[in-house]
XYZ file of C-alpha atoms in Angstrom:
596
model
C 0.000 0.000 0.000
C 1.268 3.473 -0.858
C -0.038 6.831 0.301
C 1.285 9.186 -2.390
C -1.183 11.950 -3.220
C -1.418 15.659 -3.787
C 0.255 16.138 -0.399
C 3.573 15.307 -2.069
C 3.147 18.102 -4.565
C 2.484 20.480 -1.689
C 5.559 19.148 0.097
C 7.758 19.868 -2.917
C 6.381 23.387 -3.122
C 6.856 23.877 0.631
C 10.553 23.150 0.283
C 10.973 26.356 -1.659
C 8.968 28.265 0.935
C 10.998 27.249 4.018
C 11.388 30.132 6.404
C 14.687 31.948 6.330
C 15.148 33.310 9.818
C 15.435 37.060 10.325
C 18.639 38.426 11.746
C 19.124 36.884 15.168
C 19.218 40.271 16.842
C 15.684 40.879 15.529
C 14.161 37.661 16.894
C 11.046 38.083 19.017
C 10.390 35.250 21.462
C 7.041 33.963 22.662
C 6.443 31.623 25.562
C 5.587 28.109 24.407
C 5.080 26.221 27.646
C 4.882 26.809 31.384
C 4.556 24.486 34.356
C 3.632 24.743 38.005
C 6.029 22.817 40.193
C 4.219 19.623 41.239
C 3.618 18.860 44.907
C 6.611 17.216 46.549
C 9.250 18.887 44.381
C 11.589 21.711 45.379
C 14.083 23.780 43.429
C 17.606 23.071 44.662
C 20.097 24.982 42.523
C 20.801 26.188 39.003
C 21.856 23.412 36.633
C 25.629 23.408 35.931
C 26.380 25.401 32.791
C 28.632 22.783 31.241
C 26.413 19.765 31.910
C 25.096 18.130 28.754
C 21.409 17.671 28.065
C 19.783 15.855 25.145
C 16.837 17.830 23.801
C 14.019 16.217 21.837
C 12.436 18.597 19.374
C 9.098 17.479 17.977
C 8.053 18.650 14.515
C 4.361 18.501 13.532
C 3.354 15.151 12.045
C 1.795 16.040 8.719
C -0.907 13.388 8.381
C -1.480 11.828 11.771
C -5.252 11.972 11.316
C -4.884 9.663 8.323
C -2.692 7.319 10.359
C -5.336 7.191 13.075
C -8.030 6.374 10.508
C -5.907 3.533 9.167
C -5.314 2.312 12.729
C -9.003 2.103 13.541
C -9.879 0.433 10.250
C -7.254 -2.318 10.544
C -8.168 -2.870 14.227
C -11.949 -3.096 13.791
C -13.056 -6.737 13.397
C -16.138 -5.627 11.451
C -14.125 -3.643 8.883
C -12.998 -5.082 5.564
C -9.402 -4.041 6.267
C -9.205 -5.809 9.640
C -5.697 -7.124 10.204
C -4.130 -5.273 7.239
C -1.536 -3.568 9.408
C 0.777 -0.912 8.030
C 4.484 -1.341 7.407
C 7.121 0.803 9.070
C 7.657 2.678 5.803
C 3.935 3.382 5.387
C 3.733 4.741 8.923
C 6.767 6.967 8.376
C 5.246 8.330 5.190
C 2.119 9.386 7.082
C 3.874 11.127 9.966
C 6.785 12.806 8.207
C 6.717 16.585 8.705
C 6.499 18.847 5.696
C 9.953 19.927 4.416
C 9.235 23.554 5.291
C 9.057 22.684 8.991
C 12.203 20.569 8.846
C 14.153 23.333 7.122
C 12.876 26.013 9.510
C 13.950 23.946 12.531
C 17.375 23.309 11.010
C 17.810 27.009 10.249
C 16.921 27.921 13.833
C 19.361 25.421 15.298
C 22.085 26.328 12.837
C 21.791 29.978 13.865
C 22.842 28.809 17.340
C 25.771 26.823 15.962
C 23.968 23.485 16.356
C 24.484 21.298 13.313
C 25.175 17.866 14.829
C 21.549 16.779 14.700
C 20.049 13.288 14.901
C 16.744 12.808 13.100
C 14.181 10.104 13.820
C 13.565 7.801 10.811
C 10.465 9.808 9.857
C 12.202 13.141 10.622
C 9.404 14.034 13.048
C 11.863 14.320 15.959
C 15.226 16.032 16.115
C 17.656 15.085 18.891
C 20.478 17.406 19.804
C 22.939 17.176 22.699
C 24.267 20.469 24.038
C 25.483 22.145 27.251
C 22.888 23.566 29.616
C 24.252 27.055 28.906
C 23.485 26.652 25.194
C 20.056 25.091 25.867
C 19.146 28.095 28.017
C 20.152 30.432 25.215
C 18.209 28.356 22.675
C 14.998 28.351 24.721
C 15.251 31.697 26.514
C 15.028 29.943 29.872
C 16.954 28.814 32.945
C 17.358 25.166 33.930
C 17.465 24.125 37.581
C 18.043 20.989 39.622
C 14.773 19.934 41.246
C 14.576 17.416 44.071
C 11.675 15.254 45.159
C 11.282 15.829 48.887
C 10.062 12.320 49.663
C 12.424 10.208 47.557
C 15.434 12.468 47.066
C 15.273 11.910 43.284
C 16.586 14.765 41.173
C 15.704 16.089 37.727
C 17.088 18.850 35.539
C 14.086 20.874 34.393
C 12.731 24.358 33.743
C 9.310 25.795 34.505
C 8.963 27.590 31.180
C 10.581 28.032 27.803
C 10.172 30.269 24.752
C 10.816 30.040 21.008
C 11.278 32.623 18.278
C 7.927 33.794 16.997
C 8.960 33.165 13.394
C 9.171 29.429 14.227
C 5.452 29.289 15.031
C 3.971 26.104 13.593
C 7.321 24.511 12.735
C 8.142 23.173 16.217
C 5.483 21.416 18.266
C 7.290 20.949 21.597
C 10.652 20.411 23.248
C 11.571 18.100 26.125
C 13.056 17.628 28.663
C 11.808 20.980 29.831
C 8.624 21.069 31.899
C 7.841 17.374 32.417
C 8.171 16.075 35.991
C 7.024 12.498 35.412
C 9.124 9.838 37.137
C 8.984 6.346 35.670
C 10.581 5.027 38.832
C 10.600 1.985 41.028
C 8.159 3.485 43.510
C 5.865 4.124 40.580
C 6.294 0.730 39.022
C 3.376 -1.456 39.919
C 5.149 -4.191 41.857
C 3.503 -4.733 45.229
C 5.012 -7.032 47.866
C 2.424 -9.042 49.809
C 2.831 -9.753 53.517
C 4.075 -13.108 54.726
C 1.551 -15.615 53.418
C 1.412 -17.271 56.821
C 0.555 -14.070 58.662
C -2.790 -13.264 60.224
C -2.907 -10.080 58.163
C -2.628 -12.045 54.957
C -5.356 -14.427 56.062
C -7.722 -11.624 56.963
C -7.313 -9.738 53.700
C -7.993 -12.563 51.304
C -11.335 -14.059 50.458
C -11.607 -17.819 50.662
C -11.819 -19.341 47.186
C -15.068 -21.050 46.282
C -15.394 -24.809 46.116
C -15.448 -24.697 42.314
C -12.026 -23.027 42.032
C -9.532 -25.003 39.937
C -7.788 -27.620 42.067
C -4.417 -26.292 40.889
C -5.048 -22.874 42.414
C -3.794 -21.695 45.778
C -4.443 -17.953 45.659
C -1.581 -17.235 48.036
C 0.804 -19.084 45.699
C -0.394 -18.445 42.146
C 1.286 -20.591 39.498
C 1.270 -20.813 35.710
C -0.714 -24.047 36.023
C -3.342 -22.214 38.074
C -3.794 -19.464 35.460
C -3.841 -22.057 32.672
C -6.741 -23.825 34.377
C -8.470 -20.629 35.519
C -8.362 -18.961 32.102
C -8.733 -22.228 30.161
C -5.599 -22.363 28.036
C -4.151 -25.495 29.662
C -5.188 -27.737 26.760
C -3.926 -25.453 24.008
C -0.650 -26.294 22.256
C 0.986 -23.310 20.532
C 3.225 -23.797 17.517
C 6.950 -23.081 17.287
C 6.665 -22.693 13.506
C 4.581 -19.524 13.154
C 7.155 -16.870 14.220
C 5.020 -15.611 17.076
C 6.624 -13.027 19.390
C 6.328 -11.184 22.693
C 8.351 -8.395 24.317
C 8.909 -6.983 27.813
C 10.232 -3.503 28.564
C 12.694 -2.933 31.401
C 13.742 0.375 32.954
C 15.466 1.839 35.990
C 18.253 -0.711 36.337
C 15.792 -3.596 36.394
C 17.666 -6.639 35.119
C 15.952 -9.832 34.003
C 18.075 -12.591 35.443
C 18.555 -15.594 33.174
C 19.429 -17.989 36.020
C 16.230 -17.067 37.853
C 14.269 -17.501 34.628
C 15.714 -20.983 34.154
C 14.779 -21.921 37.734
C 11.278 -20.592 37.099
C 10.986 -22.651 33.912
C 12.062 -25.836 35.670
C 9.554 -25.098 38.426
C 6.649 -23.822 36.308
C 7.199 -24.602 32.614
C 9.674 -27.494 32.200
C 9.292 -27.642 28.418
C 10.687 -24.068 28.197
C 13.858 -25.008 30.093
C 16.932 -23.990 28.126
C 15.117 -21.482 25.933
C 16.571 -17.978 25.633
C 15.174 -14.499 25.072
C 16.736 -11.835 22.843
C 18.234 -8.919 24.751
C 18.510 -5.338 23.487
C 20.277 -2.472 25.216
C 18.610 0.916 24.696
C 20.402 4.162 25.610
C 23.058 2.415 27.639
C 20.756 -0.045 29.367
C 22.699 -2.818 31.080
C 22.257 -6.568 31.344
C 23.802 -7.227 34.726
C 23.619 -10.951 35.451
C 25.673 -10.826 38.651
C 24.142 -12.739 41.526
C 22.069 -10.406 43.668
C 21.391 -7.785 40.991
C 18.128 -9.205 39.629
C 15.162 -6.856 39.469
C 11.945 -8.237 40.911
C 9.919 -6.232 38.359
C 11.944 -7.509 35.410
C 11.908 -11.085 36.752
C 8.160 -11.023 37.360
C 7.422 -9.695 33.879
C 9.728 -11.966 31.942
C 9.054 -15.167 33.868
C 5.299 -14.977 33.542
C 4.980 -13.531 30.040
C 7.543 -15.898 28.572
C 6.252 -19.011 30.320
C 2.643 -18.481 29.257
C 3.545 -17.577 25.663
C 6.228 -20.245 25.109
C 7.428 -21.109 22.442
C 6.934 -17.568 21.074
C 10.096 -15.601 20.308
C 10.909 -13.495 23.364
C 12.478 -10.025 23.613
C 13.643 -7.987 26.596
C 14.707 -4.345 26.276
C 16.844 -2.838 29.024
C 16.590 0.942 28.756
C 19.062 3.188 30.527
C 18.654 6.826 31.463
C 16.459 6.590 34.540
C 14.847 9.911 35.509
C 16.331 10.145 39.032
C 19.515 12.063 38.217
C 22.296 13.585 40.303
C 24.796 15.346 38.047
C 28.475 14.669 38.511
C 31.667 14.984 36.524
C 31.431 11.297 35.670
C 27.823 11.457 34.464
C 27.390 14.800 32.732
C 24.808 13.658 30.173
C 21.279 14.156 31.483
C 19.671 11.216 29.678
C 16.493 11.124 31.694
C 13.647 10.251 29.362
C 13.862 6.439 29.288
C 10.392 5.725 27.941
C 10.897 8.134 25.045
C 14.280 6.504 24.388
C 12.622 3.101 24.146
C 9.947 4.371 21.763
C 12.586 5.944 19.529
C 14.470 2.651 19.446
C 11.607 0.296 18.758
C 9.923 2.560 16.184
C 13.122 2.489 14.137
C 12.968 -1.318 13.803
C 11.227 -2.978 10.896
C 10.333 -6.027 12.985
C 8.713 -5.558 16.400
C 7.212 -8.219 18.726
C 3.488 -8.656 18.220
C 2.618 -8.008 21.877
C 4.539 -5.884 24.401
C 3.892 -5.490 28.127
C 5.027 -2.496 30.211
C 4.678 -1.991 33.968
C 5.685 1.637 34.475
C 3.802 4.919 34.598
C 3.119 8.066 36.570
C 0.491 10.704 37.266
C -0.893 12.115 34.059
C -0.772 15.675 35.392
C 3.020 15.515 35.836
C 3.406 15.111 32.062
C 2.762 18.249 29.991
C -0.394 17.741 27.943
C 1.256 18.347 24.552
C 4.080 15.935 25.402
C 1.654 13.239 26.572
C -0.314 13.607 23.336
C 2.846 13.349 21.269
C 4.111 10.249 23.112
C 0.657 8.719 22.717
C 0.881 9.308 18.971
C 4.112 7.320 18.950
C 2.227 4.427 20.509
C -0.407 4.772 17.777
C 2.364 4.197 15.243
C 3.232 0.866 16.847
C -0.443 -0.083 17.089
C -0.972 0.680 13.388
C 1.874 -1.725 12.621
C 0.015 -4.546 14.373
C 1.542 -4.367 17.854
C -0.591 -4.934 20.963
C 0.663 -2.563 23.689
C -0.353 -3.648 27.194
C 0.157 -1.620 30.371
C -0.422 -2.438 34.016
C -3.118 -0.049 35.223
C -1.350 0.873 38.481
C -1.847 0.046 42.146
C -3.357 3.263 43.501
C -7.051 2.913 42.683
C -8.330 6.294 41.513
C -5.130 7.994 42.666
C -3.072 7.366 45.772
C -4.849 4.242 47.030
C -5.761 6.002 50.300
C -9.486 6.079 51.176
C -8.923 8.329 54.236
C -9.897 11.986 53.533
C -7.505 13.144 56.263
C -4.373 11.559 54.832
C -5.024 11.371 51.083
C -2.585 13.194 48.783
C -4.513 13.746 45.558
C -4.346 17.381 44.545
C -4.317 19.434 41.393
C -0.755 20.652 40.893
C -0.222 24.016 42.548
C -3.451 23.899 44.562
C -5.028 22.158 47.538
C -8.008 21.051 45.453
C -8.639 17.321 45.668
C -8.869 15.439 42.394
C -8.643 11.860 41.203
C -5.268 11.167 39.583
C -5.341 9.271 36.283
C -2.047 7.796 35.093
C -0.072 8.073 31.896
C 0.573 6.232 29.555
C -2.562 4.407 30.790
C -4.730 7.287 29.620
C -3.492 6.978 26.013
C -6.352 5.588 23.886
C -4.022 3.400 21.785
C -2.924 1.067 24.595
C -4.703 -1.716 26.489
C -4.722 -1.440 30.280
C -4.833 -4.462 32.568
C -6.289 -4.252 36.068
C -6.005 -6.836 38.851
C -8.250 -9.439 40.463
C -7.735 -12.209 42.995
C -9.318 -15.358 44.406
C -12.228 -17.270 42.841
C -14.891 -16.321 41.953
C -12.707 -13.405 40.990
C -13.098 -10.034 42.707
C -11.144 -6.804 42.348
C -7.924 -6.971 44.329
C -8.140 -5.230 47.708
C -4.747 -5.661 49.424
C -3.881 -2.774 47.158
C -6.306 -1.075 44.763
C -6.260 -1.769 41.051
C -5.662 1.456 39.134
C -8.554 2.902 37.188
C -10.150 6.151 36.195
C -10.721 8.756 33.509
C -8.180 10.857 31.630
C -8.040 14.625 31.941
C -6.099 14.850 28.657
C -7.687 12.391 26.219
C -11.410 12.268 25.342
C -13.404 9.039 25.288
C -12.398 7.174 22.119
C -15.270 6.022 19.933
C -14.640 2.316 20.582
C -15.478 2.622 24.303
C -18.011 5.466 24.211
C -21.122 3.341 24.760
C -19.597 1.253 27.556
C -18.182 4.203 29.473
C -21.253 6.391 29.124
C -23.447 3.523 30.347
C -21.277 3.116 33.444
C -21.228 6.845 34.228
C -24.977 7.153 33.690
C -25.610 4.391 36.222
C -23.624 6.120 38.971
C -25.590 7.927 41.708
C -26.284 11.473 40.559
C -23.472 13.838 41.490
C -21.143 11.102 42.765
C -17.567 12.427 42.718
C -18.609 15.485 40.726
C -15.573 17.621 40.069
C -13.152 14.867 41.052
C -12.911 13.208 37.644
C -13.602 13.864 33.977
C -16.577 11.688 32.938
C -15.825 12.431 29.275
C -12.215 11.215 29.436
C -10.606 8.044 28.103
C -11.414 5.468 30.770
C -9.402 2.481 31.943
C -8.645 -0.349 32.599
C -9.921 -2.291 29.611
C -9.454 -5.823 30.988
C -7.951 -7.527 34.022
C -6.272 -10.681 35.297
C -5.194 -12.214 38.589
C -2.773 -9.803 40.252
C -1.523 -11.042 43.622
C 0.694 -13.683 45.178
C 2.382 -14.662 41.921
C 5.201 -17.142 42.482
C 8.427 -15.568 41.213
C 12.062 -16.636 41.442
C 14.231 -13.744 42.622
C 17.949 -14.064 43.368
C 17.430 -17.870 43.292
C 14.703 -17.669 45.970
C 10.988 -18.261 45.631
C 9.018 -15.131 46.539
C 5.453 -13.923 46.088
C 4.724 -10.686 44.268
C 1.527 -8.757 43.597
C 0.476 -5.759 41.576
C -0.980 -4.999 38.201
C 2.653 -5.565 37.189
C 1.725 -9.224 37.483
C -1.585 -8.889 35.643
C -0.197 -7.204 32.529
C 2.549 -9.683 31.541
C 0.214 -12.591 32.270
C -2.495 -11.104 30.069
C 0.151 -10.358 27.419
C 1.104 -14.030 27.437
C -2.513 -14.969 26.765
C -2.694 -12.426 23.931
C 0.378 -14.116 22.459
C -1.497 -17.432 22.571
C -4.424 -15.807 20.736
C -1.972 -14.513 18.143
C -0.739 -18.089 17.801
C -4.307 -19.176 17.027
C -4.539 -16.577 14.272
C -1.076 -17.249 12.866
C -1.762 -20.985 12.646
C -4.948 -20.111 10.753
C -2.947 -18.028 8.268
C -4.161 -14.715 9.690
C -2.158 -11.703 10.924
C -1.728 -10.972 14.648
C -4.427 -9.123 16.570
C -2.655 -5.773 16.780
C -4.451 -2.984 18.629
C -6.873 -4.857 20.895
C -9.348 -2.284 22.177
C -11.780 -2.047 19.242
C -12.112 -5.844 19.375
C -12.493 -5.926 23.173
C -15.259 -3.344 23.225
C -17.012 -4.849 20.190
C -17.201 -8.163 22.053
C -19.032 -6.374 24.916
C -17.786 -8.863 27.470
C -18.080 -11.999 25.355
C -14.996 -14.104 25.981
C -14.394 -12.532 29.395
C -15.256 -13.422 32.974
C -17.181 -10.448 34.350
C -15.934 -9.218 37.739
C -18.628 -7.449 39.719
C -17.221 -7.206 43.247
C -14.669 -4.730 44.515
C -13.656 -1.092 44.203
C -10.735 1.182 43.344
C -10.289 3.365 46.430
C -8.123 6.424 46.679
C -8.037 10.203 47.128
C -10.069 10.017 50.341
C -12.889 7.989 48.784
C -13.879 4.376 48.214
C -13.532 5.155 44.514
C -15.437 3.496 41.717
C -17.128 0.118 42.093
C -16.921 -2.961 39.925
C -20.253 -3.833 38.358
C -21.809 -5.868 35.561
C -20.221 -5.126 32.208
C -17.375 -2.678 31.829
C -16.194 -0.706 34.857
C -13.112 1.422 35.734
C -11.901 -1.185 38.227
C -11.575 -4.412 36.222
C -12.617 -3.340 32.718
C -14.536 -6.121 30.985
C -13.012 -8.690 33.324
C -10.580 -11.585 32.883
C -9.972 -13.704 29.762
C -11.605 -17.009 28.914
C -9.181 -18.364 26.341
C -11.466 -21.221 25.321
C -14.032 -18.687 24.107
C -11.651 -16.024 22.818
C -9.734 -18.429 20.581
C -12.972 -19.070 18.688
C -13.909 -15.389 18.559
C -10.578 -14.127 17.191
C -10.656 -16.249 14.046
């Protein structure tokens, strides 16, 4: 498929119309973005002049609306183009900026002596590394070191920046500038349960019903248990169909191969000896030294790979964690790890069919225009047939605290209470996985499964009916002003999310969190892709239009539980879709018939 049209003629004409900048002394600047310092952060000191920072300069994507139309057509099971995913080249053609904008940005940077530029494959991003002093001159701003008062983490940021007025329309945004999101361990969705023999553990867990699978002990969840619970135990995937799955790793989280092998021997003997493919992104490491394993990385890889075996397996280790303390030995402020990973994977012609990620942060800490732009990058992957799954978080509607006296959910810069949706969960092009436990399944309650409504992204058409029906059924005025009832709502689905058996530094431990739910669900999606591939069909790709078209068919509805937080009990689970468990947990025996 090719997308050449009259746009190309316009592009050729635009090349001759590229803006030549006025004399630098005549430049007039206008403010492009401002931020209020989020709660918990304090300004420590000016950033060192000579420290290096890598700026990402986003140029407008010329035809993103067309890309989005293609995405929804190839992801809609009732459309004639269902499954006809785009190639990398076709996606790049749709998002490439017009030459006028590229030339204007290059002229601007060149006027500051910046010519060592790195362009994304579609030329929609420019990366340039420069000293803080030069960045401040470029953006008419001042960078500072900011410290998080609770964790001690540090970022190099500014609260505002400006651009020459003549550049208007040619540059969409620049980061890192005003974004204070931390994709950090405390914000990853791993959640350690108490000792399984403790009274506390006993009191917090419902007793499983008599009809629970015999293989299931819900304080020691195994692959065999999920296989019986979600009915994929009798399915045999093929090693001949080039199926694939990927796991993202950040923040010095290392997936330990020895632990994985122990897990396989314990949980999936037929996978023993199999290996995943490792990629380092932006200096990400692969430390296999005893004692350096990351529980997040181990949880994700062990469960996703075991369930999906024998699919081809990928693990990306991305360096550049946001917590940053400048020193002479580490002068390069590479602190946008998720953006680094997106840049890397979008440049590859072949990408795993399903990818699970267990990191995120408060939506309001990410500038709206930057969140939208990152979300558009995820749309590019989705259009290419990749299913992007995210754990929905462990804080219910915000901080997971139902006590009005101690809750910490506030609009940045104010004392006004608000529910706190998460990003990238709020992006409409990803599938969010909430957490359940026990049997019959209920929403997890040792922590609260993340759910809510975006303040940035409107309800996408695929979930409009389901979300509006849920909101309409709420008591009149409930939580008015605390959430945006017209926002993209999540989660979309759920899976068991507590007491997963994991091998960590050669020891058996139990781990909970939606960080467990997402890789497990991703493994099941990989099995569904196997069904389609064996039938000669393409992989599922972007899942949400299919999920919402099914209206709960193929899923086990979860109707008990809530997502507390922000001084409230939060939203309740109910029949059908809800912002606690989505449409519920998968029934593979039904879904494998529905997806073909």
